[in-house]
Each structure stands twice: as structure tokens, then as C-alpha cells.
Coordinates of C-alpha atoms in Angstrom, one line a residue:
X1 CA 125.4 52.1 117.0
X2 CA 121.8 51.6 118.1
X3 CA 119.3 53.7 116.1
X4 CA 117.1 56.1 118.0
X5 CA 113.4 56.5 117.7
X6 CA 111.9 59.9 116.6
X7 CA 108.9 61.6 118.3
X8 CA 107.3 63.2 115.2
X9 CA 104.6 64.9 117.1
X10 CA 107.0 67.5 118.6
X11 CA 109.5 70.1 117.4
X12 CA 111.9 71.9 119.8
X13 CA 113.3 75.0 118.2
X14 CA 115.4 77.9 119.5
X15 CA 115.5 81.3 118.0
X16 CA 118.9 82.8 118.1
X17 CA 119.9 86.3 117.0
X18 CA 121.9 89.4 117.8
X19 CA 120.4 92.1 120.0
X20 CA 117.7 94.1 118.2
X21 CA 117.4 91.9 115.1
X22 CA 113.7 91.4 115.6
X23 CA 113.6 88.0 117.4
X24 CA 110.9 88.8 120.0
X25 CA 108.8 90.6 117.5
X26 CA 108.9 87.6 115.2
X27 CA 107.8 85.4 118.1
X28 CA 104.8 87.7 118.6
X29 CA 103.7 87.1 115.1
X30 CA 104.3 83.3 115.3
X31 CA 102.0 83.4 118.3
X32 CA 99.3 85.4 116.6
X33 CA 99.3 83.4 113.4
X34 CA 99.2 80.0 115.2
X35 CA 96.2 81.1 117.2
X36 CA 98.0 80.7 120.5
X37 CA 97.9 84.4 121.3
X38 CA 94.2 84.8 120.4
X39 CA 93.1 81.9 122.5
X40 CA 94.8 83.5 125.5
X41 CA 93.6 87.0 124.7
X42 CA 97.1 88.3 124.2
X43 CA 97.1 91.7 122.5
X44 CA 100.3 93.3 123.8
X45 CA 103.6 93.4 121.8
X46 CA 106.7 91.5 122.8
X47 CA 104.8 89.1 125.0
X48 CA 108.0 87.1 125.6
X49 CA 109.7 90.1 127.4
X50 CA 108.2 89.3 130.8
X51 CA 110.8 91.2 132.9
X52 CA 110.4 94.9 133.4
X53 CA 114.0 95.5 132.4
X54 CA 113.5 93.6 129.1
X55 CA 110.5 95.8 128.2
X56 CA 112.5 98.9 129.0
X57 CA 115.6 98.1 127.2
X58 CA 114.1 96.1 124.3
X59 CA 116.5 93.1 124.9
X60 CA 116.1 89.5 126.0
X61 CA 117.8 88.8 129.3
X62 CA 116.6 85.4 130.3
X63 CA 115.8 82.4 128.0
X64 CA 112.1 81.6 128.0
X65 CA 109.9 78.8 126.7
X66 CA 106.5 78.8 124.9
X67 CA 104.7 76.5 122.5
X68 CA 102.4 76.8 119.4
X69 CA 100.5 74.2 117.4
X70 CA 100.9 74.0 113.7
X71 CA 98.9 71.5 111.6
X72 CA 98.9 68.9 114.4
X73 CA 102.5 69.3 115.4
X74 CA 103.5 70.9 118.7
X75 CA 106.4 73.4 118.3
X76 CA 108.2 74.4 121.5
X77 CA 109.9 77.7 120.9
X78 CA 112.8 78.9 123.1
X79 CA 113.6 82.6 123.0
X80 CA 117.3 83.1 123.8
X81 CA 119.2 86.2 124.7
X82 CA 121.3 87.8 122.0
X83 CA 123.9 89.3 124.3
X84 CA 127.1 87.4 125.0
X85 CA 126.9 88.5 128.7
X86 CA 123.9 86.2 129.1
X87 CA 125.6 83.3 127.4
X88 CA 124.7 80.9 130.2
X89 CA 121.1 81.4 129.2
X90 CA 121.9 80.5 125.6
X91 CA 123.8 77.4 126.5
X92 CA 121.1 75.8 128.7
X93 CA 118.3 76.7 126.2
X94 CA 120.2 74.9 123.4
X95 CA 120.4 71.8 125.5
X96 CA 116.6 71.4 125.0
X97 CA 116.2 71.9 121.3
X98 CA 116.8 69.9 118.1
X99 CA 117.2 72.9 115.7
X100 CA 117.5 76.7 115.6
X101 CA 116.3 79.6 113.6
X102 CA 119.1 82.1 113.0
X103 CA 117.7 85.6 112.6
X104 CA 119.9 88.2 110.8
X105 CA 119.1 91.8 110.0
X106 CA 119.1 92.5 106.3
X107 CA 121.3 95.6 106.7
X108 CA 123.5 94.9 109.7
X109 CA 124.3 91.3 108.8
X110 CA 125.9 88.9 111.3
X111 CA 127.4 90.7 114.3
X112 CA 129.6 89.5 117.1
X113 CA 126.7 88.2 119.2
X114 CA 125.4 86.4 116.1
X115 CA 128.7 84.7 115.9
X116 CA 128.6 83.8 119.6
X117 CA 125.1 82.2 119.6
X118 CA 125.6 80.5 116.3
X119 CA 128.9 78.8 117.4
X120 CA 127.0 77.3 120.4
X121 CA 124.3 75.9 118.1
X122 CA 126.9 74.5 115.6
X123 CA 128.9 72.9 118.3
X124 CA 125.7 71.0 119.3
X125 CA 125.3 69.9 115.6
X126 CA 121.9 71.6 115.4
X127 CA 120.3 72.1 111.9
X128 CA 120.0 75.8 111.2
X129 CA 117.2 77.7 109.4
X130 CA 118.4 81.2 108.2
X131 CA 115.8 84.0 108.3
X132 CA 117.0 87.3 106.9
X133 CA 114.7 89.8 108.6
X134 CA 113.7 93.4 108.0
X135 CA 114.0 93.0 104.2
X136 CA 111.9 96.1 103.8
X137 CA 114.7 98.3 105.2
X138 CA 115.8 101.0 102.6
X139 CA 119.4 100.2 103.4
X140 CA 119.0 96.4 103.1
X141 CA 121.8 94.5 101.3
X142 CA 120.3 91.0 101.2
X143 CA 122.8 89.2 98.9
X144 CA 125.8 90.6 100.7
X145 CA 124.4 89.6 104.1
X146 CA 123.7 86.1 102.8
X147 CA 127.4 85.8 101.7
X148 CA 128.5 87.1 105.1
X149 CA 126.5 84.4 106.8
X150 CA 128.0 81.7 104.6
X151 CA 131.5 83.1 105.4
X152 CA 130.6 83.0 109.1
X153 CA 129.5 79.4 108.9
X154 CA 132.7 78.4 107.2
X155 CA 134.8 80.4 109.7
X156 CA 133.0 78.5 112.5
X157 CA 134.0 75.1 110.9
X158 CA 130.4 74.2 110.0
X159 CA 130.3 70.8 108.2
X160 CA 128.7 70.3 104.7
X161 CA 125.3 69.3 106.1
X162 CA 125.2 72.4 108.2
X163 CA 126.1 74.6 105.2
X164 CA 123.0 73.3 103.3
X165 CA 120.7 75.5 105.4
X166 CA 117.4 76.8 104.0
X167 CA 117.0 80.5 103.6
X168 CA 113.8 82.5 104.3
X169 CA 113.2 86.2 103.9
X170 CA 111.0 88.0 106.4
X171 CA 109.4 91.1 107.7
X172 CA 108.9 90.0 111.3
X173 CA 107.0 93.1 112.3
X174 CA 104.3 92.5 109.7
X175 CA 104.3 88.6 110.1
X176 CA 105.6 87.9 106.6
X177 CA 108.0 85.2 105.5
X178 CA 108.8 83.8 102.0
X179 CA 111.3 81.4 100.3
X180 CA 112.5 84.0 97.7
X181 CA 112.4 87.7 97.3
X182 CA 110.1 87.4 94.2
X183 CA 107.5 85.3 96.0
X184 CA 104.3 86.9 97.3
X185 CA 103.4 86.2 100.9
X186 CA 101.2 87.7 103.7
X187 CA 101.9 85.2 106.5
X188 CA 104.5 83.1 108.2
X189 CA 103.2 79.8 106.9
X190 CA 106.4 78.9 105.1
X191 CA 108.4 79.5 108.3
X192 CA 106.1 77.1 110.2
X193 CA 106.3 74.5 107.5
X194 CA 110.1 74.8 107.3
X195 CA 110.4 74.3 111.1
X196 CA 108.4 71.1 110.8
X197 CA 110.2 69.8 107.8
X198 CA 113.8 70.8 108.5
X199 CA 114.0 70.3 112.2
X200 CA 113.6 66.6 113.2
X201 CA 111.5 65.4 116.1
X202 CA 113.3 64.6 119.4
X203 CA 115.2 61.3 119.3
X204 CA 115.2 58.9 122.2
X205 CA 116.2 55.4 123.1
X206 CA 113.1 53.2 123.7
X207 CA 115.0 51.0 126.2
X208 CA 116.2 53.8 128.4
X209 CA 114.2 54.7 131.6
X210 CA 112.8 58.2 132.1
X211 CA 115.5 60.9 132.3
X212 CA 115.2 64.7 132.4
X213 CA 117.9 67.3 132.6
X214 CA 117.0 70.4 134.6
X215 CA 117.8 73.4 132.5
X216 CA 115.8 76.1 134.2
X217 CA 114.3 77.0 137.5
X218 CA 111.3 79.1 138.3
X219 CA 109.1 79.8 141.3
X220 CA 105.4 79.9 141.9
X221 CA 103.7 81.3 145.0
X222 CA 101.2 78.4 144.9
X223 CA 103.4 75.5 143.8
X224 CA 106.9 76.4 145.1
X225 CA 110.0 75.8 143.0
X226 CA 109.5 74.7 139.4
X227 CA 112.0 72.5 137.6
X228 CA 112.0 72.9 133.8
X229 CA 113.7 70.5 131.5
X230 CA 113.4 68.2 128.5
X231 CA 112.5 64.6 128.7
X232 CA 115.5 62.9 127.1
X233 CA 114.3 59.3 127.3
X234 CA 111.3 57.4 128.6
X235 CA 107.9 58.5 129.7
X236 CA 106.9 60.0 133.0
X237 CA 103.5 59.9 134.7
X238 CA 102.0 62.2 137.3
X239 CA 102.6 60.1 140.4
X240 CA 105.7 58.2 139.4
X241 CA 108.4 57.8 142.2
X242 CA 111.3 59.9 141.1
X243 CA 114.8 60.8 142.3
X244 CA 117.2 63.7 141.7
X245 CA 120.9 63.1 140.9
X246 CA 122.8 66.3 141.9
X247 CA 126.5 67.1 141.2
X248 CA 127.8 64.7 143.9
X249 CA 126.0 61.8 142.1
X250 CA 124.0 60.6 145.2
X251 CA 120.3 60.1 144.3
X252 CA 117.8 61.9 146.4
X253 CA 114.0 61.0 146.5
X254 CA 111.6 63.6 145.1
X255 CA 108.0 64.3 145.7
X256 CA 106.4 65.9 142.6
X257 CA 103.1 67.7 143.2
X258 CA 102.2 68.5 139.6
X259 CA 103.3 67.6 136.0
X260 CA 102.9 70.4 133.4
X261 CA 103.9 71.2 129.8
X262 CA 104.0 74.5 127.9
X263 CA 100.7 75.6 126.3
X264 CA 101.2 79.0 124.6
X265 CA 102.8 81.3 127.1
X266 CA 101.4 79.4 130.1
X267 CA 101.4 75.9 131.5
X268 CA 98.9 73.1 131.1
X269 CA 98.6 70.2 133.5
X270 CA 99.0 66.7 132.0
X271 CA 98.9 63.1 133.3
X272 CA 102.0 61.9 131.3
X273 CA 104.8 63.3 129.2
X274 CA 106.6 61.7 126.3
X275 CA 110.3 61.9 125.2
X276 CA 111.2 65.3 123.8
X277 CA 108.5 67.1 125.7
X278 CA 109.7 70.2 127.7
X279 CA 108.0 69.7 131.1
X280 CA 107.6 71.6 134.4
X281 CA 107.7 69.7 137.6
X282 CA 106.2 71.4 140.6
X283 CA 106.9 71.3 144.3
X284 CA 110.5 70.2 144.1
X285 CA 112.6 72.2 146.6
X286 CA 116.1 70.8 146.6
X287 CA 117.1 70.8 142.9
X288 CA 119.6 72.9 140.9
X289 CA 120.2 73.5 137.2
X290 CA 122.2 70.6 135.7
X291 CA 120.7 67.9 137.9
X292 CA 119.1 64.8 136.4
X293 CA 115.6 63.7 137.4
X294 CA 114.9 60.0 136.7
X295 CA 113.0 57.0 138.0
X296 CA 113.8 55.5 141.4
X297 CA 114.1 52.0 140.0
X298 CA 116.8 53.0 137.4
X299 CA 118.7 56.1 138.5
X300 CA 121.1 57.2 135.7
X301 CA 122.7 60.7 135.4
X302 CA 122.9 62.7 132.2
X303 CA 126.0 64.9 131.4
X304 CA 125.7 68.1 133.3
X305 CA 125.4 71.5 131.6
X306 CA 128.8 72.9 130.6
X307 CA 129.1 76.7 130.4
X308 CA 132.0 79.0 129.6
X309 CA 133.9 80.1 132.7
X310 CA 133.4 83.7 134.1
X311 CA 135.6 86.5 132.8
X312 CA 134.6 89.4 135.1
X313 CA 134.3 89.7 138.9
X314 CA 132.7 92.4 141.1
X315 CA 132.8 93.0 144.8
X316 CA 129.4 93.5 146.5
X317 CA 129.1 94.7 150.1
X318 CA 126.5 96.1 152.4
X319 CA 125.8 99.8 152.2
X320 CA 128.2 101.6 154.5
X321 CA 127.4 105.3 153.6
X322 CA 125.9 107.8 156.1
X323 CA 122.6 107.3 154.3
X324 CA 122.5 103.5 154.8
X325 CA 119.2 102.0 155.7
X326 CA 117.1 105.0 154.8
X327 CA 115.8 104.0 151.4
X328 CA 115.9 100.2 151.1
X329 CA 114.0 97.3 152.6
X330 CA 116.9 94.8 152.6
X331 CA 120.2 96.1 153.9
X332 CA 121.6 93.2 155.9
X333 CA 124.5 91.1 154.5
X334 CA 122.5 87.9 155.1
X335 CA 119.6 89.1 152.9
X336 CA 122.1 90.2 150.1
X337 CA 123.8 86.8 150.3
X338 CA 120.5 84.9 150.1
X339 CA 119.5 86.9 147.0
X340 CA 122.9 86.4 145.3
X341 CA 122.7 82.6 146.0
X342 CA 119.2 82.5 144.5
X343 CA 120.5 84.2 141.4
X344 CA 123.4 81.7 141.0
X345 CA 120.8 78.8 141.2
X346 CA 118.9 80.3 138.3
X347 CA 121.8 81.5 136.2
X348 CA 124.5 78.9 135.7
X349 CA 127.0 81.5 134.3
X350 CA 127.2 83.3 137.6
X351 CA 129.4 82.2 140.5
X352 CA 129.3 83.5 144.1
X353 CA 132.5 83.5 146.1
X354 CA 132.6 84.1 149.9
X355 CA 135.5 86.3 151.3
X356 CA 136.9 86.9 154.7
X357 CA 134.8 90.0 155.3
X358 CA 131.4 88.7 156.3
X359 CA 129.7 91.7 154.8
X360 CA 131.3 91.3 151.3
X361 CA 130.9 88.9 148.4
X362 CA 132.5 88.4 145.0
X363 CA 130.2 87.7 142.1
X364 CA 131.7 86.3 138.9
X365 CA 130.1 86.4 135.5
X366 CA 130.5 87.0 131.8
X367 CA 130.5 90.8 131.5
X368 CA 129.9 94.2 133.2
X369 CA 126.5 94.4 131.5
X370 CA 125.4 91.2 133.1
X371 CA 126.5 92.5 136.5
X372 CA 124.7 95.8 135.9
X373 CA 121.4 93.9 135.1
X374 CA 121.8 91.8 138.3
X375 CA 122.4 94.9 140.5
X376 CA 119.6 96.9 138.8
X377 CA 117.2 94.0 139.4
X378 CA 118.1 93.8 143.1
X379 CA 117.8 97.6 143.4
X380 CA 114.2 97.4 142.1
X381 CA 113.4 94.6 144.6
X382 CA 114.3 96.9 147.5
X383 CA 118.0 96.0 148.2
X384 CA 120.6 98.5 149.4
X385 CA 124.2 97.6 148.5
X386 CA 127.6 98.9 147.6
X387 CA 129.5 97.7 144.5
X388 CA 133.0 98.1 143.3
X389 CA 134.5 98.5 139.8
X390 CA 134.3 95.2 137.8
X391 CA 137.7 93.5 137.4
X392 CA 138.7 90.9 134.8
X393 CA 139.6 87.4 136.0
X394 CA 143.1 86.2 135.1
X395 CA 144.5 82.7 135.2
X396 CA 148.0 81.3 135.3
X397 CA 149.2 78.8 132.7
X398 CA 152.8 77.6 132.5
X399 CA 153.9 80.5 134.7
X400 CA 152.3 83.1 132.4
X401 CA 149.4 85.3 133.5
X402 CA 146.5 85.1 130.9
X403 CA 143.6 87.5 130.6
X404 CA 140.3 87.3 128.7
X405 CA 140.3 88.8 125.2
X406 CA 137.2 90.2 123.5
X407 CA 136.4 90.3 119.8
X408 CA 135.2 93.9 119.4
X409 CA 133.0 95.0 116.5
X410 CA 132.6 98.7 115.7
X411 CA 130.2 100.2 113.2
X412 CA 130.6 104.0 112.8
X413 CA 130.8 106.9 110.3
X414 CA 134.1 107.2 108.4
X415 CA 134.9 110.6 110.0
X416 CA 135.0 108.9 113.5
X417 CA 137.3 106.0 112.5
X418 CA 140.5 107.8 113.5
X419 CA 139.4 108.7 117.1
X420 CA 137.9 105.2 117.6
X421 CA 141.0 103.5 116.4
X422 CA 143.2 105.7 118.6
X423 CA 141.1 105.2 121.8
X424 CA 140.9 101.4 121.3
X425 CA 144.7 101.2 120.7
X426 CA 145.3 103.1 124.0
X427 CA 143.3 100.2 125.6
X428 CA 145.7 97.7 124.0
X429 CA 143.3 96.8 121.2
X430 CA 144.6 95.6 117.8
X431 CA 142.7 96.0 114.5
X432 CA 142.1 92.6 112.8
X433 CA 139.6 93.6 110.0
X434 CA 138.0 96.6 108.4
X435 CA 135.2 96.7 105.8
X436 CA 134.0 99.8 103.9
X437 CA 130.9 99.3 101.9
X438 CA 131.1 102.8 100.4
X439 CA 128.0 104.0 102.2
X440 CA 129.8 106.4 104.5
X441 CA 130.0 103.9 107.4
X442 CA 132.8 101.5 108.1
X443 CA 132.9 98.2 110.1
X444 CA 136.0 97.6 112.1
X445 CA 137.0 94.6 114.2
X446 CA 139.5 94.6 117.0
X447 CA 141.1 92.2 119.4
X448 CA 141.1 93.9 122.8
X449 CA 141.5 92.8 126.5
X450 CA 138.2 92.6 128.4
X451 CA 139.5 95.1 131.0
X452 CA 140.1 97.6 128.2
X453 CA 136.4 97.8 127.4
X454 CA 135.3 98.6 131.0
X455 CA 134.3 102.2 130.9
X456 CA 134.7 102.6 127.2
X457 CA 131.1 102.4 126.0
X458 CA 130.0 106.0 127.1
X459 CA 133.3 107.4 125.8
X460 CA 132.7 105.7 122.4
X461 CA 129.2 107.1 122.1
X462 CA 130.5 110.6 122.9
X463 CA 133.3 110.2 120.3
X464 CA 130.8 109.1 117.6
X465 CA 128.1 111.6 118.5
X466 CA 125.8 108.8 119.5
X467 CA 125.8 107.2 116.0
X468 CA 128.3 104.4 116.6
X469 CA 127.4 100.7 117.3
X470 CA 129.7 98.8 119.6
X471 CA 129.5 95.1 120.3
X472 CA 131.9 92.5 121.7
X473 CA 132.1 88.7 122.5
X474 CA 134.6 86.6 124.4
X475 CA 137.4 85.4 122.1
X476 CA 139.7 83.4 124.4
X477 CA 142.7 83.9 126.7
X478 CA 146.0 85.6 125.9
X479 CA 149.1 86.7 127.8
X480 CA 148.5 90.1 129.5
X481 CA 149.1 93.0 127.2
X482 CA 150.3 95.3 129.9
X483 CA 148.9 98.3 131.8
X484 CA 145.9 100.2 130.6
X485 CA 145.4 103.7 131.7
X486 CA 142.0 104.2 133.4
X487 CA 139.9 107.3 133.3
X488 CA 142.0 110.4 132.6
X489 CA 139.9 112.8 134.6
X490 CA 139.7 113.0 138.4
X491 CA 136.6 113.3 140.6
X492 CA 135.0 116.2 142.4
X493 CA 134.4 115.1 145.9
X494 CA 132.1 116.6 148.6
X495 CA 134.1 117.8 151.6
X496 CA 131.1 117.9 154.0
X497 CA 127.6 116.7 154.7
X498 CA 124.6 118.8 153.7
X499 CA 122.4 119.6 150.7
X500 CA 123.4 120.9 147.3
X501 CA 122.8 124.7 146.8
X502 CA 122.4 126.4 143.4
X503 CA 124.8 129.1 144.3
X504 CA 127.6 126.7 145.3
X505 CA 127.0 124.4 142.4
X506 CA 127.0 127.3 139.9
X507 CA 130.4 128.6 140.9
X508 CA 131.9 125.1 140.8
X509 CA 130.8 124.3 137.3
X510 CA 134.0 125.7 135.7
X511 CA 135.8 122.9 137.7
X512 CA 134.1 120.1 135.8
X513 CA 130.8 118.3 135.1
X514 CA 128.5 118.2 138.1
X515 CA 126.4 115.1 139.0
X516 CA 124.2 116.7 141.8
X517 CA 121.3 119.2 141.7
X518 CA 120.1 121.8 144.2
X519 CA 118.4 120.2 147.2
X520 CA 120.1 116.8 146.7
X521 CA 121.6 115.4 149.9
X522 CA 125.4 114.9 149.9
X523 CA 128.0 113.6 152.4
X524 CA 131.7 113.8 152.9
X525 CA 133.5 111.5 150.4
X526 CA 130.5 111.4 148.0
X527 CA 131.6 112.1 144.3
X528 CA 129.5 115.0 143.1
X529 CA 131.2 115.6 139.7
X530 CA 133.9 114.8 137.2
X531 CA 137.0 117.0 137.5
X532 CA 138.4 118.7 134.4
X533 CA 141.9 117.6 135.4
X534 CA 143.4 114.3 136.3
X535 CA 143.4 114.7 140.1
X536 CA 140.6 114.5 142.7
X537 CA 139.4 117.8 144.2
X538 CA 137.5 118.3 147.5
X539 CA 134.7 120.9 147.0
X540 CA 131.8 122.4 148.9
X541 CA 128.5 122.2 146.9
X542 CA 126.5 123.3 150.0
X543 CA 128.0 126.8 150.0
X544 CA 125.4 129.6 150.2
X545 CA 125.7 133.3 149.4
X546 CA 126.7 135.4 152.3
X547 CA 123.8 137.7 153.3
X548 CA 124.5 141.4 153.8
X549 CA 122.4 144.6 154.4
X550 CA 124.6 146.4 151.9
X551 CA 123.0 147.1 148.6
X552 CA 125.0 145.6 145.7
X553 CA 126.3 148.1 143.1
X554 CA 125.2 145.9 140.2
X555 CA 122.3 143.5 139.7
X556 CA 122.8 140.0 141.0
X557 CA 123.8 137.5 138.4
X558 CA 121.1 135.1 137.3
X559 CA 122.0 131.5 138.3
X560 CA 121.4 129.2 135.4
X561 CA 122.7 125.7 136.1
X562 CA 123.8 123.2 133.4
X563 CA 121.3 120.3 133.2
X564 CA 122.5 117.2 135.0
X565 CA 122.4 113.8 133.2
X566 CA 120.7 111.3 135.5
X567 CA 123.2 108.7 136.8
X568 CA 122.4 105.2 135.5
X569 CA 124.0 102.0 136.9
X570 CA 125.9 101.3 133.6
X571 CA 127.3 104.9 133.5
X572 CA 128.3 104.6 137.1
X573 CA 130.1 101.3 136.6
X574 CA 132.0 102.7 133.6
X575 CA 132.9 105.9 135.5
X576 CA 134.4 104.8 138.8
X577 CA 138.1 104.1 139.4
X578 CA 139.7 101.4 141.6
X579 CA 139.4 103.6 144.8
X580 CA 135.8 104.4 144.2
X581 CA 132.5 102.6 144.9
X582 CA 128.8 102.9 143.9
X583 CA 126.1 103.1 146.5
X584 CA 122.9 101.5 145.1
X585 CA 119.5 102.0 146.7
X586 CA 116.0 101.7 145.3
X587 CA 115.8 105.5 145.0
X588 CA 119.3 106.6 144.2
X589 CA 122.6 105.7 142.6
X590 CA 125.4 107.6 144.2
X591 CA 129.2 107.5 143.6
X592 CA 131.5 107.7 146.5
X593 CA 135.1 107.2 147.6
X594 CA 136.0 103.9 149.3
X595 CA 137.4 105.9 152.2
X596 CA 135.1 108.8 153.0
X597 CA 137.0 111.2 155.3
X598 CA 139.3 113.4 153.3
X599 CA 142.2 113.2 155.8
X600 CA 142.1 109.4 155.9
X601 CA 141.8 109.3 152.1
X602 CA 145.1 111.2 151.6
X603 CA 147.0 108.9 154.0
X604 CA 145.4 105.9 152.4
X605 CA 146.5 107.0 148.9
X606 CA 150.1 107.5 150.1
X607 CA 150.5 103.9 151.2

């Protein structure tokens, strides 16, 4: 086998971690200590969280690139999502790197999403640097967490070379890393040095022509579409004639207006790029993720990006409620279709399926959280749409119907273990492991169908008084485990159009939990609350007190309404049943019945 040449001037490293283990905060400190942040005048925290939703929720949703320089070596750092629903982002980020930093919380240890992202890295035979973060936590259990990481590596069939990973101990928030707990340190110098020494430079074949795999797409108002990817072989110059090889294998000529590389958080224009560099080509319109860009003289395609298949589907339609078109800028099906197509171009884990109804679309992805983020993003951009309850995608193998199974990880107080186990078992979950560290909290693992987790998260938080932690990751396909009972309660449905009135809402509160407040507009078929019983009930929240000139014998009762919890998209998705929909606009999230008129609804349900 021919030996490959190493480009020692570059290191491409991904940082992988579970949600909230301190990944983005650590990158902040890497930026500051390398001087990249100061040179750009960066002073804000979590600079890699560029999306508004990322800053709000404190999670990474899309993979992003940046670079720092350390003692003459350029280090390209890729920040990857820690949530399995955004696995497509992880997979294409790992296509560009030669090593990974695995960040693990010193108390929580490796969690399901840690397992998910680590498996992807080990499958690509990437060298791993383990960083145990937050070692200053009072409940840290560093030696046990290190043992758990070794067990995880062995469980994921890591080879002997991968098991010889270096271990660093860090307080990412303070920008401190060290090789042992006893060592004194006030910087991340040993982490920088370990990245340079343990992760090899990009390897390439000197005889191969220029090849680049497109792993990300962006857009600039000035330069048009931007194609991001790593130079696998060869060198590219600014005005070289290039071609793009799409999925059909037919090369198409390209005209590149600008060649850039990452410098800190931004881009820097260059005249040429070497093997291993992560580059940005500007002005390319007709290109998608997975395409190969190469020279016109020697077109040669690279293997396309392979991502796990979708497990969840959701129906998206235009807004058909009586309030349609009043609150959003984009309401037409053509606009919604264009936006969904644009999303599938940027996110390889999402698939768009056309249906017979021209105003409806099926979007397929990895989880209901991914769907919620997509719809929330569209809502903030001014779109109006209606969405249905997410459904799991099944497949038939040898005459058997298979459904996606999740590996569910629960961390809760001992006193809540009984109710959690009972609720998960009702959703066809099976306990596969339980660990009690004697601290008052237990860690339990379940194997549960993906459909069983839809709508469970809020119920779980209620059952554990908000103290439980729930995480899951895709664990393969199994034969269907049978019917799962959906929400036990019914819905309170408005029987007419109008505005909510305090008097009417107050006297309906004994019927269930209300979702509307006085003055809020409602329409017939809109869900205005959760019924205490298992059936739906049509109610009138617009009812006013009858006026009379007769003096009341007693004083009027003071009307004090129970505070209403604002309806979020995730809560709405978890709440609705099969015959219910969510109306999403830039200003409101409303729940409604699929069939609005009460008389038609009854005949529809009797079919």
C-alpha cells in the first residue's frame, strides 16, 4: 500500500461531548488563550453559538468551524452538536478531521449522547484525547468517570491503539487544563500541546489531483452560496478551472469567485490552499452536501457522506385556521416548500417527501427535538404553518414490521424510580441496566421504542419534580412491541369563535388545565385546555356574566384565575394526539383539532 504524505502545518480536530458538558465554553477559552479572540475583539461568551436558538437553549445545533494558531501550527477546530437528533451535523463534521477531543463531565460521566458521538469518531478510526471537565464540581467522581469511559470504549469495540488515549483534567470555564490532578496549571497550554502531538497532520497522496468533499453549505449576501469542505488531495489555486461531481456522477463546470480559509471565527482570502486545509469556495450556486469538487482535467469523485437513516416523520401543511394569514409573512405552500428544500440542502439528516396534497409535505429526521428546532426557526423567520404529531418510521424486513428503538438514560432521585419505571414500562420500555452510587440518585437505562418517548419528556419532569435528567440515542431496529396508549387525558375544545373571558374561564377551571387567558382570541375547534377525563369536551370560554338590575344578596365572588404556562413548541408536540394539529405563527402557537366544526368532528371520529 502506498504511503501517504503528512501536512505537519495543520491539525483538524473536532470537539465532541454530551449536551451541557462545557464544550462551547472550552472553545471560548481556547480562542482567548491562542490570541484569536483578542485579535478580533471578541469579548462575549459562547462565541461559537451563532444561532439565536443556540444562545437561548445553551446547546449546539449546527456544526461550526473556526481556527487558532499555536506555536506555528494552525489548528482547525470543529464544534459539533451533542444531541443525537443532530447526528447528521456530527457525521459531516467528522469527515473533515483527523482527531477528536472527547469532553466528559466529572460528575455525570459518559451519557447516551457521549456514546453516540464517540461511536461515530471510533468508526472513523480517529485518535481520541479525553478531557474530564468541571473537576472543581463538589460532586465530581473523577476516577469512577475515567473507568466508565474505558468501559464505554471497550463496549464500542475500540482497538488497542484507540484505548491508549491521553487523559487531561480541565476546568473549561476558567481556561485550565492539566495532565494530572496534582499538577498546578493556570492555562490550556497542555491541551494545545496534546492536540499538536497526539493528532497527526492531514495525510494525502502527492500523485492525486485536487479533490474536495463538500461537507457544509452557507450563504453570504455578497458572495452567494458558500461551499465548505476539506482538501483531501492536491492543491487548489484561486482561478483554477474546477468541476463539481454530484450524486449522478456527471461533472459540471464551476466558476469560483473567491477562495477562503478559516481565520479565527471568520474567513481570510488566500491565493492557494494545501491538502488538509478546510476551505470555503464562494459563488458556487449548484452544489449540495456530499458533492466532490475537483479539477477539470482529472475529475474523480470521493465517497459521498453516509448518514444514518431518519427515524421520525412529521406532516407540515399550510395554515388552514380562521386566523390564517394574519400574523406571518410567508403563508403560501410554495414558500414553505422552498424553505424546507433549503433546509434539506444544509442538513443531510433531513429528507423532504412530497405528497398528493399540494399544500402538504412530509419531513423526515432523527427526532422530535430536531423537528421542533426546524419549525421554531421557520416561525421566527416569519412562516405560518400547521404541523401534525411526529410519527416513527417503520420498515419491513422478511415480512416483519420493524420500528426504531432508543437507548434511554434516566438519572433521578431514588424516590422517583418507581414511577419512572412504571411509566416507561407502559410505553413498552425494558430496563437493561441500573447503577446506584449511594448518593441518593440512581442511573437507569432502558430499551424503549422511539414512539414511546414522544410526549413523555414533560410527564417525566412532572413525575420527578423537575429534578430528573432524561436522554436517549438511536439503538437500532426491532420488531414492533405492540400498541402504546397515548395521552390519557382528553382536550377542552372551544365550541365557538370569540375572545376568552375571565368569567367563563374561571368557571371552567374545575374541568381541567386551561391554556388560554382573558382577551385571547379563540375559534371553533381550537384546543383551549386539557380535560381532567379521557374524553374531549366542547366548552365556551367566551361566556360572560349575565347583567341584571337586581342587586345580589351577597358580594360577587372575586375572580382569581390560575396562571397559564406559556405554550412552547416542544410542549405542544408532546401534547397533541393523532387527530390534533399545531398552528404555528411568528406570534402564537395554538393547538387545534384536525377537523374544526364540532358536528363534523363527531361524524369523522365515528368512521
